[in-house]
Amino acid sequence: MDLEVRNLTVEYTSGDYVVRALDNLSFFASSGELVLLLGPSGSGKTTLLSCLAGILKATSGLVVFGDSAVTDLSGRKLNEYRRNTVGIVFQSFNLVPSLTAVENVDSPLRTGGMSAKQARARALELLERVAMTDRAHHRPGDLSGGQQQRVAIARALGLDPPLLLADEPTAHLDYTQVEVVLRILRGLASPGRVVVVSTHDERIVPLADRVIELTPDLSAARRTKKQNLRAGEVLFEEGSRGGLIYIVNRGEIEIVRRRARGGDDVIATYGPKEYFGELGPLLGFPRAGTARARAASVVTGYTVPEFREMVGADKIATLLGKASRTRRPAGARKRAR
């Protein structure tokens, strides 16, 4: 079965504002592929996995796996999809501390209606598949991080799901453990199954059949270039991704955020010689607000390397250190040097 994501957008409310976690995302993956979702924390990887699993409802767009339009499922059909089609490997393992490895694997099978004998046989078979037979009767506290992750993979494979989702499966592992887990995931991507792995670890890239980068494509960013904006014209939208940082040459730019109950709040304004839009490109995050011209304006866009050279390393360090204080009141000013 193939996987298709088409124009997927996810928005949620944070405080009084609407946040766009995914913005019009599209990709296709064939049966047998290992798909990598690559990006830093906050780039929407877990949000996308939740949509693929049928746990989170998208604001708009479509997820199709095989013959199922996942975004249209509800009630009993959605529960059947989650139970029979999707296996999930969690970043934090989520093993039951009081149960042994084999009990962690066979318990969900017994809960799903399989007999105790069948569930135990299936659990031992899966533990053998991930090279954990010799640790089958050990509890999680007696296992290394890599061993716990292998047990978690075995548990996710209980009903032989055609879609396997792994959320940062190497986040807590050392280099040796990472290699073992990656070999297992690579082997699981075979005809009849799609494996989707979210990570910020670029060591996984060579193993993937398809890489979906949830970060700005800086190589495609335009080099220094002026843009003329009409009054009210939008330069970039909240939740979008881009590789350019802007300086106002003439006019005035306002940054607005959409309120959950409707309407916009102006959270910052920028005039000549002031810069804006720096944190998204510097940190690989989506844009935190929408930039639009309050009057006819001219802005110049700079790539991250150009911006670093222009303002200096010390200024960049200061900006990143203050990243948690980016929601400034309307009228707040910041001058480029």
mmCIF file of C-alpha atoms in Angstrom:
data_model
loop_
_atom_site.group_PDB
_atom_site.id
_atom_site.type_symbol
_atom_site.label_atom_id
_atom_site.label_comp_id
_atom_site.label_asym_id
_atom_site.label_seq_id
_atom_site.Cartn_x
_atom_site.Cartn_y
_atom_site.Cartn_z
ATOM 1 C CA MET A 1 0.000 0.000 0.000
ATOM 2 C CA ASP A 2 1.186 3.503 -0.868
ATOM 3 C CA LEU A 3 1.025 6.649 1.254
ATOM 4 C CA GLU A 4 -0.034 10.041 -0.066
ATOM 5 C CA VAL A 5 -0.143 13.338 1.812
ATOM 6 C CA ARG A 6 -1.824 16.110 -0.149
ATOM 7 C CA ASN A 7 -1.921 19.801 0.811
ATOM 8 C CA LEU A 8 -1.952 18.960 4.526
ATOM 9 C CA THR A 9 -2.405 21.905 6.883
ATOM 10 C CA VAL A 10 -2.684 21.668 10.658
ATOM 11 C CA GLU A 11 -3.541 24.598 12.908
ATOM 12 C CA TYR A 12 -4.089 24.689 16.658
ATOM 13 C CA THR A 13 -4.783 27.300 19.293
ATOM 14 C CA SER A 14 -2.017 28.412 21.655
ATOM 15 C CA GLY A 15 -3.300 30.931 24.160
ATOM 16 C CA ASP A 16 -5.251 33.529 22.199
ATOM 17 C CA TYR A 17 -3.603 32.771 18.850
ATOM 18 C CA VAL A 18 -3.766 30.275 16.021
ATOM 19 C CA VAL A 19 -0.520 28.407 15.297
ATOM 20 C CA ARG A 20 0.075 26.672 11.978
ATOM 21 C CA ALA A 21 2.152 23.530 12.609
ATOM 22 C CA LEU A 22 2.005 22.212 9.024
ATOM 23 C CA ASP A 23 1.486 24.369 5.983
ATOM 24 C CA ASN A 24 0.164 22.828 2.764
ATOM 25 C CA LEU A 25 2.496 19.791 2.913
ATOM 26 C CA SER A 26 2.439 17.215 0.104
ATOM 27 C CA PHE A 27 4.454 14.056 -0.605
ATOM 28 C CA PHE A 28 4.067 10.476 -1.869
ATOM 29 C CA ALA A 29 5.696 7.255 -0.634
ATOM 30 C CA SER A 30 5.507 3.825 -2.244
ATOM 31 C CA SER A 31 5.091 0.503 -0.481
ATOM 32 C CA GLY A 32 8.459 -0.739 0.768
ATOM 33 C CA GLU A 33 9.963 2.709 1.323
ATOM 34 C CA LEU A 34 11.676 4.098 4.399
ATOM 35 C CA VAL A 35 10.548 7.730 4.625
ATOM 36 C CA LEU A 36 12.489 10.198 6.741
ATOM 37 C CA LEU A 37 10.903 13.323 8.227
ATOM 38 C CA LEU A 38 13.911 15.516 8.855
ATOM 39 C CA GLY A 39 13.827 18.702 10.893
ATOM 40 C CA PRO A 40 14.524 20.302 14.282
ATOM 41 C CA SER A 41 12.194 20.241 17.275
ATOM 42 C CA GLY A 42 9.093 22.292 16.558
ATOM 43 C CA SER A 43 9.182 21.704 12.804
ATOM 44 C CA GLY A 44 5.966 19.637 12.747
ATOM 45 C CA LYS A 45 7.365 16.084 12.639
ATOM 46 C CA THR A 46 5.303 14.699 15.519
ATOM 47 C CA THR A 47 2.240 16.586 14.285
ATOM 48 C CA LEU A 48 2.564 14.888 10.897
ATOM 49 C CA LEU A 49 3.002 11.435 12.462
ATOM 50 C CA SER A 50 -0.121 12.030 14.553
ATOM 51 C CA CYS A 51 -2.084 12.825 11.385
ATOM 52 C CA LEU A 52 -0.754 9.697 9.657
ATOM 53 C CA ALA A 53 -1.781 7.628 12.681
ATOM 54 C CA GLY A 54 -5.292 9.065 12.687
ATOM 55 C CA ILE A 55 -4.740 10.538 16.158
ATOM 56 C CA LEU A 56 -4.848 14.199 15.122
ATOM 57 C CA LYS A 57 -7.395 15.751 12.784
ATOM 58 C CA ALA A 58 -5.933 17.974 10.084
ATOM 59 C CA THR A 59 -7.360 21.424 9.473
ATOM 60 C CA SER A 60 -7.381 20.773 5.747
ATOM 61 C CA GLY A 61 -5.801 18.483 3.178
ATOM 62 C CA LEU A 62 -5.758 14.740 2.718
ATOM 63 C CA VAL A 63 -3.903 11.671 4.003
ATOM 64 C CA VAL A 64 -4.472 8.509 1.975
ATOM 65 C CA PHE A 65 -2.969 5.119 2.849
ATOM 66 C CA GLY A 66 -3.823 2.311 0.494
ATOM 67 C CA ASP A 67 -7.552 2.573 -0.120
ATOM 68 C CA SER A 68 -8.246 4.538 3.058
ATOM 69 C CA ALA A 69 -8.684 8.302 3.104
ATOM 70 C CA VAL A 70 -7.456 8.595 6.681
ATOM 71 C CA THR A 71 -8.514 12.224 7.086
ATOM 72 C CA ASP A 72 -12.128 11.224 6.304
ATOM 73 C CA LEU A 73 -12.346 8.319 8.773
ATOM 74 C CA SER A 74 -14.340 8.528 11.992
ATOM 75 C CA GLY A 75 -15.922 6.302 14.620
ATOM 76 C CA ARG A 76 -15.521 2.546 14.208
ATOM 77 C CA LYS A 77 -13.619 2.791 10.923
ATOM 78 C CA LEU A 78 -11.059 5.155 12.443
ATOM 79 C CA ASN A 79 -10.572 2.827 15.418
ATOM 80 C CA GLU A 80 -10.069 -0.128 13.081
ATOM 81 C CA TYR A 81 -7.509 1.846 11.083
ATOM 82 C CA ARG A 82 -5.548 2.724 14.224
ATOM 83 C CA ARG A 83 -5.658 -0.842 15.535
ATOM 84 C CA ASN A 84 -5.026 -2.832 12.368
ATOM 85 C CA THR A 85 -3.076 -0.560 10.051
ATOM 86 C CA VAL A 86 -0.701 1.534 12.188
ATOM 87 C CA GLY A 87 2.160 0.583 14.491
ATOM 88 C CA ILE A 88 3.811 3.346 16.549
ATOM 89 C CA VAL A 89 7.300 3.404 18.050
ATOM 90 C CA PHE A 90 7.528 6.141 20.678
ATOM 91 C CA GLN A 91 10.581 8.268 21.420
ATOM 92 C CA SER A 92 10.389 7.484 25.145
ATOM 93 C CA PHE A 93 9.780 3.725 24.568
ATOM 94 C CA ASN A 94 6.563 3.727 26.726
ATOM 95 C CA LEU A 95 7.247 0.254 28.109
ATOM 96 C CA VAL A 96 5.441 -0.866 31.285
ATOM 97 C CA PRO A 97 8.178 -0.971 33.976
ATOM 98 C CA SER A 98 6.636 -3.880 35.910
ATOM 99 C CA LEU A 99 6.376 -6.167 32.868
ATOM 100 C CA THR A 100 9.146 -8.158 31.221
ATOM 101 C CA ALA A 101 10.077 -7.582 27.588
ATOM 102 C CA VAL A 102 7.934 -10.454 26.366
ATOM 103 C CA GLU A 103 5.013 -9.337 28.529
ATOM 104 C CA ASN A 104 5.267 -5.800 27.125
ATOM 105 C CA VAL A 105 4.956 -7.251 23.644
ATOM 106 C CA ASP A 106 2.245 -9.846 24.257
ATOM 107 C CA SER A 107 -0.049 -7.746 26.495
ATOM 108 C CA PRO A 108 -1.479 -5.592 23.657
ATOM 109 C CA LEU A 109 -2.065 -8.761 21.627
ATOM 110 C CA ARG A 110 -4.010 -10.389 24.458
ATOM 111 C CA THR A 111 -5.989 -7.186 24.978
ATOM 112 C CA GLY A 112 -6.848 -7.303 21.280
ATOM 113 C CA GLY A 113 -8.401 -10.752 21.623
ATOM 114 C CA MET A 114 -5.505 -13.122 20.901
ATOM 115 C CA SER A 115 -5.220 -16.154 23.191
ATOM 116 C CA ALA A 116 -2.465 -16.135 25.809
ATOM 117 C CA LYS A 117 -0.643 -18.965 24.041
ATOM 118 C CA GLN A 118 -0.822 -17.300 20.625
ATOM 119 C CA ALA A 119 0.178 -13.906 22.033
ATOM 120 C CA ARG A 120 3.220 -15.353 23.826
ATOM 121 C CA ALA A 121 4.345 -17.230 20.695
ATOM 122 C CA ARG A 122 3.944 -14.090 18.554
ATOM 123 C CA ALA A 123 5.794 -11.959 21.122
ATOM 124 C CA LEU A 124 8.752 -14.349 21.234
ATOM 125 C CA GLU A 125 8.830 -14.420 17.434
ATOM 126 C CA LEU A 126 8.970 -10.622 17.289
ATOM 127 C CA LEU A 127 11.651 -10.390 19.983
ATOM 128 C CA GLU A 128 13.740 -12.809 17.979
ATOM 129 C CA ARG A 129 13.274 -10.581 14.938
ATOM 130 C CA VAL A 130 14.810 -7.640 16.811
ATOM 131 C CA ALA A 131 17.544 -9.797 18.404
ATOM 132 C CA MET A 132 16.120 -9.625 21.929
ATOM 133 C CA THR A 133 15.371 -13.284 22.661
ATOM 134 C CA ASP A 134 18.057 -13.496 25.336
ATOM 135 C CA ARG A 135 16.506 -10.539 27.189
ATOM 136 C CA ALA A 136 12.861 -11.598 26.829
ATOM 137 C CA HIS A 137 12.336 -12.064 30.557
ATOM 138 C CA HIS A 138 14.104 -8.899 31.707
ATOM 139 C CA ARG A 139 12.190 -5.796 32.800
ATOM 140 C CA PRO A 140 12.816 -2.389 31.146
ATOM 141 C CA GLY A 141 14.905 -1.204 34.089
ATOM 142 C CA ASP A 142 17.409 -3.986 33.346
ATOM 143 C CA LEU A 143 17.676 -3.079 29.651
ATOM 144 C CA SER A 144 19.770 -0.437 27.885
ATOM 145 C CA GLY A 145 18.086 2.330 25.909
ATOM 146 C CA GLY A 146 18.751 0.533 22.637
ATOM 147 C CA GLN A 147 17.328 -2.715 23.997
ATOM 148 C CA GLN A 148 14.204 -0.948 25.222
ATOM 149 C CA GLN A 149 13.748 0.615 21.812
ATOM 150 C CA ARG A 150 14.011 -2.797 20.163
ATOM 151 C CA VAL A 151 11.308 -4.115 22.489
ATOM 152 C CA ALA A 152 9.171 -1.099 21.571
ATOM 153 C CA ILE A 153 9.649 -1.903 17.877
ATOM 154 C CA ALA A 154 8.658 -5.519 18.479
ATOM 155 C CA ARG A 155 5.508 -4.360 20.283
ATOM 156 C CA ALA A 156 4.580 -2.035 17.397
ATOM 157 C CA LEU A 157 4.850 -4.972 14.979
ATOM 158 C CA GLY A 158 2.390 -7.118 16.920
ATOM 159 C CA LEU A 159 -0.386 -7.118 14.310
ATOM 160 C CA ASP A 160 2.029 -6.793 11.372
ATOM 161 C CA PRO A 161 0.918 -3.231 10.490
ATOM 162 C CA PRO A 162 1.477 -2.048 6.916
ATOM 163 C CA LEU A 163 2.287 1.471 8.216
ATOM 164 C CA LEU A 164 4.989 1.793 10.881
ATOM 165 C CA LEU A 165 5.605 5.219 12.448
ATOM 166 C CA ALA A 166 8.674 5.937 14.591
ATOM 167 C CA ASP A 167 8.979 9.245 16.469
ATOM 168 C CA GLU A 168 12.651 10.158 17.076
ATOM 169 C CA PRO A 169 13.587 6.485 17.678
ATOM 170 C CA THR A 170 17.290 7.255 18.139
ATOM 171 C CA ALA A 171 16.952 10.346 20.352
ATOM 172 C CA HIS A 172 18.101 8.663 23.580
ATOM 173 C CA LEU A 173 20.593 6.187 22.133
ATOM 174 C CA ASP A 174 24.366 6.193 21.884
ATOM 175 C CA TYR A 175 26.105 5.652 18.551
ATOM 176 C CA THR A 176 26.380 1.849 18.849
ATOM 177 C CA GLN A 177 22.720 1.485 19.811
ATOM 178 C CA VAL A 178 21.668 3.775 16.967
ATOM 179 C CA GLU A 179 23.273 1.503 14.370
ATOM 180 C CA VAL A 180 21.344 -1.548 15.619
ATOM 181 C CA VAL A 181 17.988 0.246 15.671
ATOM 182 C CA LEU A 182 18.544 1.768 12.221
ATOM 183 C CA ARG A 183 19.346 -1.613 10.683
ATOM 184 C CA ILE A 184 16.095 -2.973 12.109
ATOM 185 C CA LEU A 185 14.011 -0.080 10.767
ATOM 186 C CA ARG A 186 15.667 -0.339 7.361
ATOM 187 C CA GLY A 187 14.849 -4.054 7.226
ATOM 188 C CA LEU A 188 11.217 -3.445 8.145
ATOM 189 C CA ALA A 189 10.699 -1.203 5.107
ATOM 190 C CA SER A 190 9.825 -3.941 2.638
ATOM 191 C CA PRO A 191 7.050 -4.576 0.089
ATOM 192 C CA GLY A 192 3.714 -4.349 1.860
ATOM 193 C CA ARG A 193 4.882 -1.854 4.468
ATOM 194 C CA VAL A 194 5.806 1.852 4.602
ATOM 195 C CA VAL A 195 8.054 2.969 7.463
ATOM 196 C CA VAL A 196 7.999 6.670 8.403
ATOM 197 C CA VAL A 197 10.665 7.911 10.812
ATOM 198 C CA SER A 198 10.839 11.417 12.288
ATOM 199 C CA THR A 199 14.262 12.624 13.362
ATOM 200 C CA HIS A 200 16.697 15.505 13.562
ATOM 201 C CA ASP A 201 19.580 12.985 13.231
ATOM 202 C CA GLU A 202 21.085 13.299 9.761
ATOM 203 C CA ARG A 203 22.997 10.004 10.188
ATOM 204 C CA ILE A 204 19.784 8.273 9.134
ATOM 205 C CA VAL A 205 19.603 10.054 5.774
ATOM 206 C CA PRO A 206 21.733 7.552 3.775
ATOM 207 C CA LEU A 207 19.367 4.721 4.734
ATOM 208 C CA ALA A 208 16.186 6.477 3.608
ATOM 209 C CA ASP A 209 14.416 6.003 0.291
ATOM 210 C CA ARG A 210 12.725 9.379 0.631
ATOM 211 C CA VAL A 211 13.550 12.426 2.772
ATOM 212 C CA ILE A 212 10.895 15.013 3.632
ATOM 213 C CA GLU A 213 12.673 18.091 4.963
ATOM 214 C CA LEU A 214 10.491 20.072 7.344
ATOM 215 C CA THR A 215 12.972 22.948 7.345
ATOM 216 C CA PRO A 216 13.563 25.920 5.058
ATOM 217 C CA ASP A 217 15.439 25.077 1.875
ATOM 218 C CA LEU A 218 18.271 27.555 2.290
ATOM 219 C CA SER A 219 19.968 26.429 -0.909
ATOM 220 C CA ALA A 220 16.921 27.573 -2.820
ATOM 221 C CA ALA A 221 16.665 30.905 -1.059
ATOM 222 C CA ARG A 222 17.224 33.916 -3.230
ATOM 223 C CA ARG A 223 20.357 35.880 -2.585
ATOM 224 C CA THR A 224 20.145 39.535 -1.631
ATOM 225 C CA LYS A 225 17.190 40.991 -3.486
ATOM 226 C CA LYS A 226 14.860 43.935 -3.012
ATOM 227 C CA GLN A 227 11.112 43.534 -3.046
ATOM 228 C CA ASN A 228 8.509 46.228 -3.576
ATOM 229 C CA LEU A 229 5.349 45.728 -1.531
ATOM 230 C CA ARG A 230 2.019 47.468 -1.905
ATOM 231 C CA ALA A 231 0.131 48.610 1.201
ATOM 232 C CA GLY A 232 -1.487 45.502 2.740
ATOM 233 C CA GLU A 233 0.601 43.073 0.681
ATOM 234 C CA VAL A 234 1.806 39.971 2.551
ATOM 235 C CA LEU A 235 5.519 39.140 2.426
ATOM 236 C CA PHE A 236 5.276 35.805 4.252
ATOM 237 C CA GLU A 237 2.586 33.987 6.233
ATOM 238 C CA GLU A 238 2.555 32.563 9.729
ATOM 239 C CA GLY A 239 3.511 28.868 9.692
ATOM 240 C CA SER A 240 5.356 29.128 6.387
ATOM 241 C CA ARG A 241 9.044 28.304 6.029
ATOM 242 C CA GLY A 242 11.666 30.398 4.363
ATOM 243 C CA GLY A 243 15.378 31.019 4.278
ATOM 244 C CA LEU A 244 15.439 34.832 4.095
ATOM 245 C CA ILE A 245 15.791 37.488 6.791
ATOM 246 C CA TYR A 246 14.547 40.948 5.816
ATOM 247 C CA ILE A 247 15.590 44.557 6.344
ATOM 248 C CA VAL A 248 13.210 47.448 5.681
ATOM 249 C CA ASN A 249 14.584 49.951 3.159
ATOM 250 C CA ARG A 250 11.509 52.131 2.979
ATOM 251 C CA GLY A 251 8.036 52.098 4.479
ATOM 252 C CA GLU A 252 6.839 49.989 7.412
ATOM 253 C CA ILE A 253 6.234 46.261 7.960
ATOM 254 C CA GLU A 254 3.945 44.851 10.631
ATOM 255 C CA ILE A 255 3.979 41.334 12.059
ATOM 256 C CA VAL A 256 0.511 40.028 12.867
ATOM 257 C CA ARG A 257 -0.832 36.893 14.512
ATOM 258 C CA ARG A 258 -4.286 35.465 13.971
ATOM 259 C CA ARG A 259 -6.498 35.301 17.059
ATOM 260 C CA ALA A 260 -8.351 32.076 17.818
ATOM 261 C CA ARG A 261 -11.639 33.984 17.972
ATOM 262 C CA GLY A 262 -11.048 35.826 14.718
ATOM 263 C CA GLY A 263 -9.194 38.938 13.667
ATOM 264 C CA ASP A 264 -5.502 39.818 13.911
ATOM 265 C CA ASP A 265 -3.184 41.310 16.513
ATOM 266 C CA VAL A 266 -0.235 43.448 15.458
ATOM 267 C CA ILE A 267 2.625 42.177 17.638
ATOM 268 C CA ALA A 268 5.506 44.192 16.156
ATOM 269 C CA THR A 269 6.254 46.885 13.572
ATOM 270 C CA TYR A 270 9.492 47.626 11.724
ATOM 271 C CA GLY A 271 10.667 50.725 9.892
ATOM 272 C CA PRO A 272 13.706 51.697 7.778
ATOM 273 C CA LYS A 273 17.000 49.968 8.708
ATOM 274 C CA GLU A 274 15.267 47.479 11.008
ATOM 275 C CA TYR A 275 15.321 43.715 10.405
ATOM 276 C CA PHE A 276 12.684 41.048 10.995
ATOM 277 C CA GLY A 277 11.900 37.400 10.313
ATOM 278 C CA GLU A 278 15.282 36.190 11.610
ATOM 279 C CA LEU A 279 14.358 33.429 14.076
ATOM 280 C CA GLY A 280 12.635 31.094 11.615
ATOM 281 C CA PRO A 281 15.619 30.842 9.226
ATOM 282 C CA LEU A 282 18.204 30.826 12.034
ATOM 283 C CA LEU A 283 16.505 28.064 14.046
ATOM 284 C CA GLY A 284 14.712 26.164 11.290
ATOM 285 C CA PHE A 285 11.287 27.022 12.756
ATOM 286 C CA PRO A 286 8.085 27.991 10.944
ATOM 287 C CA ARG A 287 7.368 31.725 10.786
ATOM 288 C CA ALA A 288 5.791 32.875 14.068
ATOM 289 C CA GLY A 289 3.641 35.540 12.423
ATOM 290 C CA THR A 290 2.509 37.025 9.118
ATOM 291 C CA ALA A 291 4.524 39.941 7.702
ATOM 292 C CA ARG A 292 2.620 42.551 5.683
ATOM 293 C CA ALA A 293 3.235 46.081 4.536
ATOM 294 C CA ARG A 294 1.434 48.833 6.433
ATOM 295 C CA ALA A 295 2.205 51.209 3.569
ATOM 296 C CA ALA A 296 4.012 50.956 0.245
ATOM 297 C CA SER A 297 7.374 49.519 1.275
ATOM 298 C CA VAL A 298 10.670 48.180 0.001
ATOM 299 C CA VAL A 299 12.506 45.342 1.802
ATOM 300 C CA THR A 300 15.715 43.437 1.107
ATOM 301 C CA GLY A 301 16.003 39.718 1.804
ATOM 302 C CA TYR A 302 19.263 38.168 3.015
ATOM 303 C CA THR A 303 20.230 34.507 3.308
ATOM 304 C CA VAL A 304 21.368 33.289 6.732
ATOM 305 C CA PRO A 305 25.096 33.374 5.787
ATOM 306 C CA GLU A 306 24.710 36.927 4.455
ATOM 307 C CA PHE A 307 22.879 37.992 7.605
ATOM 308 C CA ARG A 308 25.508 36.421 9.855
ATOM 309 C CA GLU A 309 28.247 38.263 8.006
ATOM 310 C CA MET A 310 26.331 41.530 8.185
ATOM 311 C CA VAL A 311 25.425 41.598 11.907
ATOM 312 C CA GLY A 312 28.276 39.506 13.346
ATOM 313 C CA ALA A 313 28.474 36.293 15.376
ATOM 314 C CA ASP A 314 27.958 38.043 18.728
ATOM 315 C CA LYS A 315 24.666 39.550 17.596
ATOM 316 C CA ILE A 316 23.474 36.170 16.308
ATOM 317 C CA ALA A 317 24.280 34.558 19.667
ATOM 318 C CA THR A 318 22.312 37.289 21.448
ATOM 319 C CA LEU A 319 19.317 36.790 19.162
ATOM 320 C CA LEU A 320 19.276 33.036 19.723
ATOM 321 C CA GLY A 321 19.603 33.562 23.446
ATOM 322 C CA LYS A 322 16.475 35.708 23.408
ATOM 323 C CA ALA A 323 14.494 33.389 21.134
ATOM 324 C CA SER A 324 11.973 32.660 23.864
ATOM 325 C CA ARG A 325 11.051 36.379 23.973
ATOM 326 C CA THR A 326 10.071 36.900 20.352
ATOM 327 C CA ARG A 327 6.455 37.999 21.005
ATOM 328 C CA ARG A 328 7.029 41.719 21.393
ATOM 329 C CA PRO A 329 4.179 44.228 21.780
ATOM 330 C CA ALA A 330 3.069 46.329 18.853
ATOM 331 C CA GLY A 331 5.506 49.127 18.199
ATOM 332 C CA ALA A 332 8.537 47.246 19.549
ATOM 333 C CA ARG A 333 11.648 48.133 17.619
ATOM 334 C CA LYS A 334 14.913 46.405 16.834
ATOM 335 C CA ARG A 335 17.610 48.119 14.810
ATOM 336 C CA ALA A 336 20.000 46.370 12.457
ATOM 337 C CA ARG A 337 23.656 47.164 12.710
#
